[in-house]
Tab-separated table of C-alpha atoms and ligand atoms in Angstrom:
chain	number	residue	atom	x	y	z
A	1	MET	CA	-229.985	48.930	40.404
A	2	ASP	CA	-226.950	50.926	41.340
A	3	PHE	CA	-225.122	49.972	44.486
A	4	GLU	CA	-222.239	52.345	44.215
A	5	LEU	CA	-221.869	53.887	47.648
A	6	THR	CA	-221.998	57.668	47.889
A	7	SER	CA	-218.994	59.536	49.242
A	8	GLU	CA	-220.867	60.096	52.523
A	9	GLN	CA	-221.645	56.376	52.835
A	10	ARG	CA	-218.013	55.477	52.117
A	11	GLU	CA	-216.848	57.980	54.706
A	12	ILE	CA	-219.149	56.605	57.413
A	13	GLN	CA	-218.049	53.065	56.492
A	14	ALA	CA	-214.369	54.043	56.799
A	15	VAL	CA	-214.867	55.710	60.194
A	16	ALA	CA	-216.809	52.669	61.449
A	17	ARG	CA	-214.129	50.283	60.162
A	18	GLU	CA	-211.340	52.210	61.827
A	19	PHE	CA	-213.277	52.476	65.095
A	20	ALA	CA	-214.162	48.762	65.067
A	21	ASP	CA	-210.552	47.767	64.439
A	22	ALA	CA	-209.132	50.091	67.091
A	23	GLU	CA	-211.737	50.117	69.864
A	24	ILE	CA	-213.750	46.914	69.532
A	25	ALA	CA	-211.831	44.036	67.909
A	26	PRO	CA	-208.889	44.078	70.369
A	27	HIS	CA	-211.294	43.558	73.307
A	28	ALA	CA	-213.855	41.216	71.766
A	29	ALA	CA	-212.284	37.970	73.057
A	30	GLU	CA	-212.096	39.388	76.583
A	31	TRP	CA	-215.729	40.599	76.618
A	32	ASP	CA	-216.759	37.185	75.285
A	33	ARG	CA	-214.802	35.395	78.020
A	34	GLU	CA	-216.166	37.656	80.734
A	35	HIS	CA	-219.747	37.571	79.408
A	36	ARG	CA	-219.792	41.339	79.787
A	37	PHE	CA	-221.348	44.199	77.864
A	38	PRO	CA	-218.761	47.010	77.888
A	39	HIS	CA	-220.818	49.996	79.038
A	40	GLU	CA	-217.676	52.114	78.756
A	41	LEU	CA	-217.880	51.718	74.957
A	42	VAL	CA	-221.257	53.471	74.654
A	43	PRO	CA	-219.990	57.081	75.034
A	44	LYS	CA	-217.333	56.354	72.398
A	45	LEU	CA	-219.919	54.906	70.014
A	46	ALA	CA	-222.144	57.914	70.679
A	47	GLU	CA	-219.346	60.419	70.094
A	48	LEU	CA	-218.993	59.176	66.534
A	49	GLY	CA	-222.752	59.161	66.057
A	50	PHE	CA	-223.056	55.359	66.018
A	51	MET	CA	-225.923	55.356	68.544
A	52	GLY	CA	-228.041	57.326	66.062
A	53	VAL	CA	-226.673	56.931	62.535
A	54	CYS	CA	-230.056	57.084	60.765
A	55	ILE	CA	-231.806	59.288	63.339
A	56	PRO	CA	-232.635	62.818	62.114
A	57	GLU	CA	-230.114	65.496	63.010
A	58	GLU	CA	-232.716	67.652	64.753
A	59	LEU	CA	-233.261	64.751	67.180
A	60	GLY	CA	-229.557	64.376	67.919
A	61	GLY	CA	-228.697	61.760	65.311
A	62	VAL	CA	-226.346	61.843	62.338
A	63	GLY	CA	-229.185	62.114	59.826
A	64	ALA	CA	-227.589	59.562	57.493
A	65	ASP	CA	-229.609	57.043	55.491
A	66	PHE	CA	-230.478	53.467	56.446
A	67	LEU	CA	-227.800	52.016	54.161
A	68	SER	CA	-225.139	54.013	56.032
A	69	TYR	CA	-226.490	52.545	59.249
A	70	MET	CA	-226.189	49.032	57.734
A	71	LEU	CA	-222.552	49.743	56.817
A	72	VAL	CA	-221.876	50.711	60.434
A	73	LEU	CA	-223.628	47.580	61.777
A	74	GLU	CA	-221.642	45.395	59.393
A	75	GLU	CA	-218.312	46.875	60.535
A	76	ILE	CA	-219.147	46.751	64.245
A	77	SER	CA	-220.381	43.150	63.944
A	78	ARG	CA	-217.246	42.152	62.060
A	79	ALA	CA	-215.362	43.104	65.223
A	80	ASP	CA	-217.933	41.984	67.807
A	81	ALA	CA	-221.431	40.765	66.993
A	82	GLY	CA	-222.661	41.325	70.567
A	83	ILE	CA	-221.962	45.038	70.243
A	84	GLY	CA	-223.559	44.839	66.789
A	85	VAL	CA	-226.872	43.502	68.090
A	86	THR	CA	-226.907	45.992	70.955
A	87	VAL	CA	-226.584	48.900	68.512
A	88	ALA	CA	-229.075	47.286	66.110
A	89	VAL	CA	-231.812	46.784	68.712
A	90	HIS	CA	-231.161	50.227	70.189
A	91	THR	CA	-231.435	51.941	66.818
A	92	SER	CA	-233.896	50.130	64.592
A	93	ALA	CA	-236.100	48.438	67.177
A	94	ALA	CA	-236.329	51.216	69.774
A	95	THR	CA	-235.160	54.677	68.646
A	96	LEU	CA	-236.485	54.660	65.073
A	97	PRO	CA	-240.095	53.719	65.916
A	98	ILE	CA	-240.225	56.616	68.411
A	99	ALA	CA	-238.611	58.996	65.906
A	100	LYS	CA	-241.070	57.914	63.186
A	101	LEU	CA	-244.304	57.453	65.126
A	102	GLY	CA	-243.917	59.539	68.243
A	103	THR	CA	-245.746	62.762	68.956
A	104	ASP	CA	-243.582	65.896	68.824
A	105	GLU	CA	-243.308	65.779	72.609
A	106	GLN	CA	-242.278	62.092	72.589
A	107	ARG	CA	-239.726	62.627	69.844
A	108	GLU	CA	-238.160	65.627	71.519
A	109	ALA	CA	-238.136	64.155	75.018
A	110	LEU	CA	-237.151	60.556	74.248
A	111	VAL	CA	-235.030	60.410	71.095
A	112	PRO	CA	-232.083	62.781	71.798
A	113	PRO	CA	-230.969	60.966	74.992
A	114	MET	CA	-231.064	57.711	73.006
A	115	ALA	CA	-229.085	59.141	70.085
A	116	ARG	CA	-226.556	60.458	72.614
A	117	GLY	CA	-226.235	56.956	74.105
A	118	GLU	CA	-227.482	58.083	77.530
A	119	LYS	CA	-230.473	55.761	77.225
A	120	VAL	CA	-229.905	52.440	75.479
A	121	GLY	CA	-233.027	51.121	73.753
A	122	ALA	CA	-234.693	47.718	74.151
A	123	PHE	CA	-237.630	46.031	72.394
A	124	ALA	CA	-239.920	43.888	74.566
A	125	LEU	CA	-242.252	41.870	72.337
A	126	THR	CA	-241.387	38.202	72.948
A	127	GLU	CA	-242.821	36.176	75.834
A	128	SER	CA	-242.384	32.549	76.879
A	129	GLY	CA	-245.513	31.538	74.940
A	130	ALA	CA	-245.270	34.168	72.184
A	131	GLY	CA	-242.207	33.867	69.943
A	132	SER	CA	-242.914	33.339	66.244
A	133	ASP	CA	-246.593	33.723	67.138
A	134	ALA	CA	-246.010	37.199	68.526
A	135	ARG	CA	-249.710	38.045	68.281
A	136	SER	CA	-250.510	35.662	71.155
A	137	LEU	CA	-248.683	37.780	73.728
A	138	ARG	CA	-250.354	37.967	77.167
A	139	THR	CA	-248.812	40.954	78.928
A	140	ARG	CA	-251.800	43.032	80.081
A	141	ALA	CA	-252.363	46.760	79.842
A	142	GLU	CA	-255.140	47.645	82.321
A	143	ALA	CA	-256.575	51.131	81.931
A	144	GLU	CA	-256.077	53.151	85.102
A	145	GLY	CA	-256.736	56.840	85.503
A	146	ASP	CA	-255.241	58.607	82.528
A	147	GLY	CA	-252.925	55.739	81.626
A	148	TRP	CA	-252.316	52.019	82.013
A	149	ARG	CA	-250.734	49.489	84.327
A	150	LEU	CA	-248.649	46.827	82.590
A	151	THR	CA	-248.365	43.334	84.009
A	152	GLY	CA	-246.581	40.346	82.527
A	153	THR	CA	-243.173	38.916	81.666
A	154	LYS	CA	-241.075	39.594	78.565
A	155	GLN	CA	-238.415	37.134	77.473
A	156	TRP	CA	-234.928	37.360	75.894
A	157	ILE	CA	-234.798	41.123	75.905
A	158	THR	CA	-231.500	42.472	74.570
A	159	SER	CA	-230.232	45.322	76.811
A	160	GLY	CA	-233.374	45.032	78.949
A	161	SER	CA	-231.300	45.384	82.133
A	162	PHE	CA	-229.633	48.664	81.175
A	163	GLY	CA	-232.291	50.983	82.599
A	164	GLY	CA	-232.724	52.683	79.226
A	165	THR	CA	-235.856	53.065	77.112
A	166	VAL	CA	-237.969	49.964	76.534
A	167	LEU	CA	-240.730	49.533	73.953
A	168	VAL	CA	-243.216	47.188	75.586
A	169	PHE	CA	-246.034	45.495	73.663
A	170	ALA	CA	-249.078	44.664	75.791
A	171	ARG	CA	-252.735	43.744	75.335
A	172	GLY	CA	-255.498	46.045	76.479
A	173	ASP	CA	-259.183	46.617	75.718
A	174	GLU	CA	-258.395	47.774	72.163
A	175	GLY	CA	-255.960	44.963	71.375
A	176	ILE	CA	-252.162	45.127	71.368
A	177	SER	CA	-250.555	48.522	71.940
A	178	CYS	CA	-246.965	49.740	72.114
A	179	PHE	CA	-245.827	51.634	75.228
A	180	VAL	CA	-242.598	53.498	75.867
A	181	VAL	CA	-241.430	52.473	79.321
A	182	ASP	CA	-238.552	53.941	81.271
A	183	GLY	CA	-236.169	51.105	82.104
A	184	GLN	CA	-235.965	52.421	85.669
A	185	ALA	CA	-239.736	52.563	86.226
A	186	ASP	CA	-241.203	51.241	89.466
A	187	GLY	CA	-242.455	47.687	89.060
A	188	LEU	CA	-240.029	46.820	86.245
A	189	SER	CA	-237.356	44.306	87.188
A	190	VAL	CA	-234.996	41.769	85.676
A	191	SER	CA	-236.332	38.320	86.482
A	192	LYS	CA	-233.582	36.365	84.738
A	193	GLU	CA	-230.217	36.996	83.099
A	194	HIS	CA	-229.692	34.439	80.335
A	195	SER	CA	-226.534	32.452	79.741
A	196	LYS	CA	-226.101	31.956	75.989
A	197	MET	CA	-224.150	29.958	73.416
A	198	GLY	CA	-222.690	33.155	71.938
A	199	LEU	CA	-223.090	36.935	71.802
A	200	HIS	CA	-221.626	37.047	75.298
A	201	SER	CA	-220.855	40.746	75.046
A	202	SER	CA	-224.569	41.530	74.779
A	203	SER	CA	-226.982	41.239	77.687
A	204	THR	CA	-230.168	39.170	77.350
A	205	VAL	CA	-232.719	39.190	80.173
A	206	ASP	CA	-236.299	38.461	81.078
A	207	LEU	CA	-238.224	41.487	82.313
A	208	ALA	CA	-241.006	41.260	84.879
A	209	LEU	CA	-243.637	44.000	84.735
A	210	ASP	CA	-245.506	44.151	87.997
A	211	GLY	CA	-248.138	46.852	87.551
A	212	VAL	CA	-245.816	49.296	85.793
A	213	LEU	CA	-247.649	52.614	85.476
A	214	VAL	CA	-247.535	54.125	81.986
A	215	PRO	CA	-249.031	57.591	81.470
A	216	ARG	CA	-251.191	58.235	78.410
A	217	ASP	CA	-248.443	60.302	76.773
A	218	ARG	CA	-246.189	57.243	76.640
A	219	LEU	CA	-248.482	55.285	74.324
A	220	LEU	CA	-246.716	55.054	70.941
A	221	GLY	CA	-249.039	55.488	67.977
A	222	GLU	CA	-252.738	54.708	68.324
A	223	GLU	CA	-254.157	52.278	70.841
A	224	GLY	CA	-254.573	48.835	69.264
A	225	THR	CA	-251.917	49.353	66.559
A	226	GLY	CA	-249.112	47.698	68.514
A	227	PHE	CA	-248.886	44.537	66.416
A	228	ARG	CA	-248.560	46.502	63.195
A	229	ILE	CA	-245.922	48.712	64.818
A	230	ALA	CA	-244.033	45.572	65.870
A	231	MET	CA	-244.252	44.002	62.412
A	232	SER	CA	-243.180	47.122	60.511
A	233	THR	CA	-240.369	47.701	63.013
A	234	LEU	CA	-239.176	44.149	62.413
A	235	ASP	CA	-239.300	44.709	58.633
A	236	GLY	CA	-236.457	47.220	59.114
A	237	GLY	CA	-234.816	45.452	62.050
A	238	ARG	CA	-234.371	42.267	60.038
A	239	ILE	CA	-232.160	44.098	57.548
A	240	GLY	CA	-230.001	45.081	60.513
A	241	ILE	CA	-229.676	41.475	61.669
A	242	ALA	CA	-228.767	40.526	58.092
A	243	ALA	CA	-226.008	43.182	58.233
A	244	GLN	CA	-224.860	41.733	61.543
A	245	ALA	CA	-224.683	38.239	60.000
A	246	LEU	CA	-222.789	39.675	57.048
A	247	GLY	CA	-220.229	41.253	59.396
A	248	ILE	CA	-219.713	37.940	61.205
A	249	ALA	CA	-219.304	36.060	57.895
A	250	GLN	CA	-216.811	38.653	56.655
A	251	ALA	CA	-214.765	38.303	59.841
A	252	ALA	CA	-214.668	34.509	59.420
A	253	TYR	CA	-213.664	34.885	55.773
A	254	ASP	CA	-210.853	37.327	56.627
A	255	ALA	CA	-209.460	34.929	59.234
A	256	ALA	CA	-209.749	31.864	56.948
A	257	ARG	CA	-208.193	33.638	53.954
A	258	ALA	CA	-205.229	34.883	56.010
A	259	TYR	CA	-204.681	31.422	57.455
A	260	ALA	CA	-204.892	29.729	54.038
A	261	LEU	CA	-202.112	32.003	52.792
A	262	GLU	CA	-199.888	31.379	55.793
A	263	ARG	CA	-200.307	27.804	56.962
A	264	ARG	CA	-197.956	25.354	55.226
A	265	GLN	CA	-198.504	21.594	54.945
A	266	PHE	CA	-196.940	19.119	52.533
A	267	GLY	CA	-194.421	21.879	51.658
A	268	ARG	CA	-197.055	24.307	50.373
A	269	ARG	CA	-199.442	26.958	51.626
A	270	ILE	CA	-202.797	25.241	52.183
A	271	GLY	CA	-204.480	27.904	49.994
A	272	GLU	CA	-202.719	26.228	47.058
A	273	PHE	CA	-204.755	23.043	47.556
A	274	GLY	CA	-207.989	22.600	45.660
A	275	ALA	CA	-209.982	21.512	48.706
A	276	ILE	CA	-209.254	24.806	50.452
A	277	GLN	CA	-209.616	26.874	47.267
A	278	GLU	CA	-213.104	25.508	46.738
A	279	LYS	CA	-214.186	26.582	50.213
A	280	VAL	CA	-212.599	30.043	49.892
A	281	ALA	CA	-214.160	30.604	46.459
A	282	ASP	CA	-217.662	29.613	47.588
A	283	MET	CA	-217.319	31.612	50.764
A	284	ALA	CA	-216.257	34.773	48.898
A	285	THR	CA	-219.084	34.361	46.380
A	286	GLU	CA	-221.823	33.782	48.941
A	287	ILE	CA	-220.668	36.669	51.136
A	288	ASP	CA	-220.806	38.953	48.081
A	289	ALA	CA	-224.332	37.726	47.320
A	290	ALA	CA	-225.418	38.288	50.939
A	291	ARG	CA	-223.962	41.797	50.861
A	292	LEU	CA	-225.922	42.672	47.727
A	293	LEU	CA	-229.162	41.417	49.293
A	294	VAL	CA	-228.543	43.445	52.459
A	295	TYR	CA	-227.670	46.636	50.584
A	296	ARG	CA	-230.622	46.228	48.212
A	297	ALA	CA	-233.073	45.887	51.103
A	298	ALA	CA	-231.614	48.994	52.769
A	299	TRP	CA	-231.684	50.869	49.464
A	300	LEU	CA	-235.374	50.031	48.937
A	301	ARG	CA	-236.110	51.211	52.442
A	302	ASP	CA	-234.242	54.466	51.823
A	303	ARG	CA	-236.390	55.010	48.713
A	304	GLY	CA	-239.538	54.537	50.775
A	305	GLU	CA	-240.430	51.372	48.865
A	306	PRO	CA	-241.824	48.156	50.387
A	307	HIS	CA	-238.895	46.182	51.777
A	308	GLY	CA	-240.451	43.417	53.895
A	309	GLU	CA	-239.773	40.724	51.297
A	310	ALA	CA	-236.289	42.055	50.444
A	311	GLY	CA	-235.366	42.300	54.130
A	312	ALA	CA	-236.612	38.780	54.823
A	313	LYS	CA	-234.566	37.446	51.890
A	314	ALA	CA	-231.487	39.315	53.119
A	315	LYS	CA	-231.854	37.957	56.646
A	316	LEU	CA	-232.662	34.418	55.516
A	317	TYR	CA	-229.641	34.251	53.229
A	318	ALA	CA	-227.057	36.246	55.215
A	319	SER	CA	-227.772	34.319	58.422
A	320	SER	CA	-227.399	31.007	56.604
A	321	VAL	CA	-224.141	32.195	55.015
A	322	ALA	CA	-222.855	33.258	58.450
A	323	ARG	CA	-223.808	30.013	60.167
A	324	ARG	CA	-222.422	27.749	57.430
A	325	TRP	CA	-219.217	29.611	56.643
A	326	THR	CA	-218.167	30.298	60.209
A	327	GLY	CA	-218.197	26.500	60.551
A	328	GLU	CA	-216.116	26.036	57.409
A	329	ALA	CA	-213.705	28.751	58.570
A	330	ILE	CA	-213.023	26.589	61.628
A	331	GLN	CA	-212.459	23.678	59.241
A	332	ILE	CA	-209.849	25.678	57.313
A	333	LEU	CA	-208.032	26.567	60.531
A	334	GLY	CA	-208.299	22.931	61.678
A	335	GLY	CA	-207.271	22.291	65.281
A	336	TYR	CA	-206.304	25.936	65.747
A	337	GLY	CA	-209.801	26.983	64.755
A	338	PHE	CA	-211.272	24.884	67.539
A	339	THR	CA	-209.209	26.697	70.171
A	340	THR	CA	-209.990	30.044	71.743
A	341	GLU	CA	-206.565	31.320	70.583
A	342	PHE	CA	-208.271	32.194	67.297
A	343	PRO	CA	-211.536	34.109	67.020
A	344	VAL	CA	-213.338	31.821	64.560
A	345	GLU	CA	-214.928	29.624	67.229
A	346	ARG	CA	-216.507	32.827	68.616
A	347	TYR	CA	-217.795	33.755	65.164
A	348	TYR	CA	-219.366	30.285	64.913
A	349	ARG	CA	-221.090	30.631	68.300
A	350	ASP	CA	-222.230	34.175	67.511
A	351	ALA	CA	-223.584	33.356	64.036
A	352	LYS	CA	-226.261	30.823	65.018
A	353	ILE	CA	-228.644	33.289	66.667
A	354	THR	CA	-228.957	35.302	63.437
A	355	GLU	CA	-231.093	32.425	62.107
A	356	ILE	CA	-233.389	32.770	65.110
A	357	TYR	CA	-234.007	36.261	66.457
A	358	GLU	CA	-236.072	39.017	64.834
A	359	GLY	CA	-237.894	36.158	63.128
A	360	THR	CA	-236.573	32.638	62.566
A	361	SER	CA	-235.547	31.471	59.095
A	362	GLU	CA	-238.842	29.595	58.978
A	363	ILE	CA	-240.726	32.865	59.562
A	364	GLN	CA	-238.589	34.664	56.929
A	365	ARG	CA	-239.598	31.963	54.418
A	366	LEU	CA	-243.227	32.455	55.406
A	367	VAL	CA	-242.948	36.224	54.875
A	368	ILE	CA	-241.221	35.717	51.505
A	369	ALA	CA	-243.696	33.066	50.365
A	370	ARG	CA	-246.740	35.150	51.305
A	371	SER	CA	-245.239	38.086	49.418
A	372	VAL	CA	-244.230	36.273	46.224
A	373	LEU	CA	-247.516	34.359	46.158
A	374	GLY	CA	-249.472	37.584	46.622
A	375	LEU	CA	-250.971	36.444	49.919
A	376	ALA	CA	-249.756	39.390	52.004
A	377	GLU	CA	-251.889	42.253	50.740
A	378	ARG	CA	-252.919	43.102	54.304
A	379	ALA	CA	-249.310	43.777	55.253
A	380	ALA	CA	-249.580	47.379	54.242
A	381	PRO	CA	-246.488	49.476	53.798
A	382	VAL	CA	-245.398	50.671	56.890
A	383	ALA	CA	-245.503	53.123	59.528
A	384	ALA	CA	-242.699	52.655	61.973
A	385	GLY	CA	-239.047	51.837	61.970
A	386	ALA	CA	-239.396	50.397	58.602
B	1	COS	N1	-246.073	45.659	58.383
B	1	COS	C1	-247.211	46.235	58.867
B	1	COS	N2	-248.272	45.503	59.261
B	1	COS	C2	-248.175	44.173	59.171
B	1	COS	C3	-247.043	43.512	58.684
B	1	COS	C4	-245.960	44.314	58.278
B	1	COS	N3	-244.832	43.764	57.821
B	1	COS	N4	-247.248	42.189	58.696
B	1	COS	C5	-248.482	42.000	59.190
B	1	COS	N5	-249.043	43.198	59.460
B	1	COS	C6	-250.397	43.458	59.977
B	1	COS	C7	-251.431	42.931	59.024
B	1	COS	O1	-251.723	43.906	58.064
B	1	COS	C8	-252.574	42.649	59.947
B	1	COS	O2	-253.212	43.876	60.251
B	1	COS	P1	-254.811	43.927	60.505
B	1	COS	O3	-255.048	43.024	61.673
B	1	COS	O4	-255.037	45.364	60.774
B	1	COS	O5	-255.418	43.415	59.232
B	1	COS	C9	-251.903	42.192	61.221
B	1	COS	O6	-250.587	42.723	61.191
B	1	COS	C10	-251.828	40.675	61.361
B	1	COS	O7	-251.182	40.159	60.218
B	1	COS	P2	-251.074	38.590	59.935
B	1	COS	O8	-252.447	37.992	59.948
B	1	COS	O9	-250.225	38.385	58.756
B	1	COS	O10	-250.336	38.119	61.270
B	1	COS	P3	-249.901	36.682	61.721
B	1	COS	O11	-250.292	36.515	63.143
B	1	COS	O12	-250.325	35.647	60.713
B	1	COS	O13	-248.314	36.789	61.771
B	1	COS	C11	-246.080	36.570	61.049
B	1	COS	C12	-247.516	36.939	60.702
B	1	COS	C13	-245.908	35.092	61.353
B	1	COS	C14	-245.267	36.960	59.844
B	1	COS	C15	-245.658	37.385	62.291
B	1	COS	O14	-246.310	36.953	63.449
B	1	COS	C16	-244.190	37.359	62.550
B	1	COS	O15	-243.402	38.052	61.907
B	1	COS	N6	-243.754	36.552	63.539
B	1	COS	C17	-242.372	36.567	63.953
B	1	COS	C18	-242.218	37.476	65.113
B	1	COS	C19	-240.784	37.786	65.351
B	1	COS	O16	-240.040	38.157	64.466
B	1	COS	N7	-240.383	37.637	66.604
B	1	COS	C20	-239.081	37.983	66.999
B	1	COS	C21	-239.223	39.045	68.018
B	1	COS	S1	-237.913	40.159	68.072
B	1	COS	S2	-236.389	39.108	68.678
């Protein structure tokens, strides 16, 4: 398998790296401290195409491949993982399913404003009683006239308060369906803003749906296919979270490496001591391995091949690498690493969630095990964002 990046992929990566270093990294500590999503960043992201990297050009996107999009997520997350998850959810969990599964009218009406960053996307699947067991969701879709009324509460919705475009999964007479809901619709409100351990620059809310009216033309795909849409969307989304974890791990490595070459104790740079060398060597090796898993999953997806197992492996491994090595990066920086003067404590707080959302590590193992044991034949290759 050849992972040499094309010249277009390298170019997108370079633009994303430069943008992340200039426009995101210098502000990340402040956004973290203020627990604030910087809405003023969205037009800048959109101007460079980062709100629609892998969205077709005719729908306002860049028309690049999924691997290019992963390179962008990795670079953004290296600077600020909260911005990374916002772009990831917007793109792979909200815009892509509409671009892939929508009717012509839905694609043309809904996707361009999202690719232009005017409408930030959100994905409302999880509920208080339906996390890993997403199929047990209880939000109701009652048929009314030529549409439905949605009633229920969705939990931990990234960007759910931004008034953008929300994919809502709800249960009706035909089973679970996926509806495209305007974030400013009557009856939709934020019932809770969550305070989190990390990712402070992203917004996470609960959404109350109190009889939200959805017209028939805002049903995505066929009625009753919502669970499959959610699962295939997550197959792609999980690669994005793996890229986010990779970006966080890379940031921690960069900080630890620089410190090991600068900090002197016992008359030498600490990077000359075996105990530190062992950590740096393992960290570099595991980050390389995570990167290869992430790029392979994206590459399979770009070839139209099944990528559920590869994406689950990438997320399982990259999130573990990020969680473990952000901790060891603090160890290398010692007391300094524990202070907010250095960014590694933020990386550590931001990394943990990558083992939880878009499917916990336990669920990734289940997906991998079912696949390698041949027990997942029903999980047909995909329709949506995957
Ligand atoms: N792509 C397309 N369809 C899929 C699929 C996939 N990757 N995986 C499952 N399906 C389909 C199956 O084909 C089956 O379809 P039919 O009912 O038409 O036969 C249906 O979905 C149910 O499949 P299954 O029986 O495997 O579902 P389970 O309830 O056992 O759930 C897991 C499987 C646990 C893997 C799933 O619920 C899951 O991924 N949970 C985690 C949810 C999650 O990531 N939450 C985070 C939310 S976003 S922060």
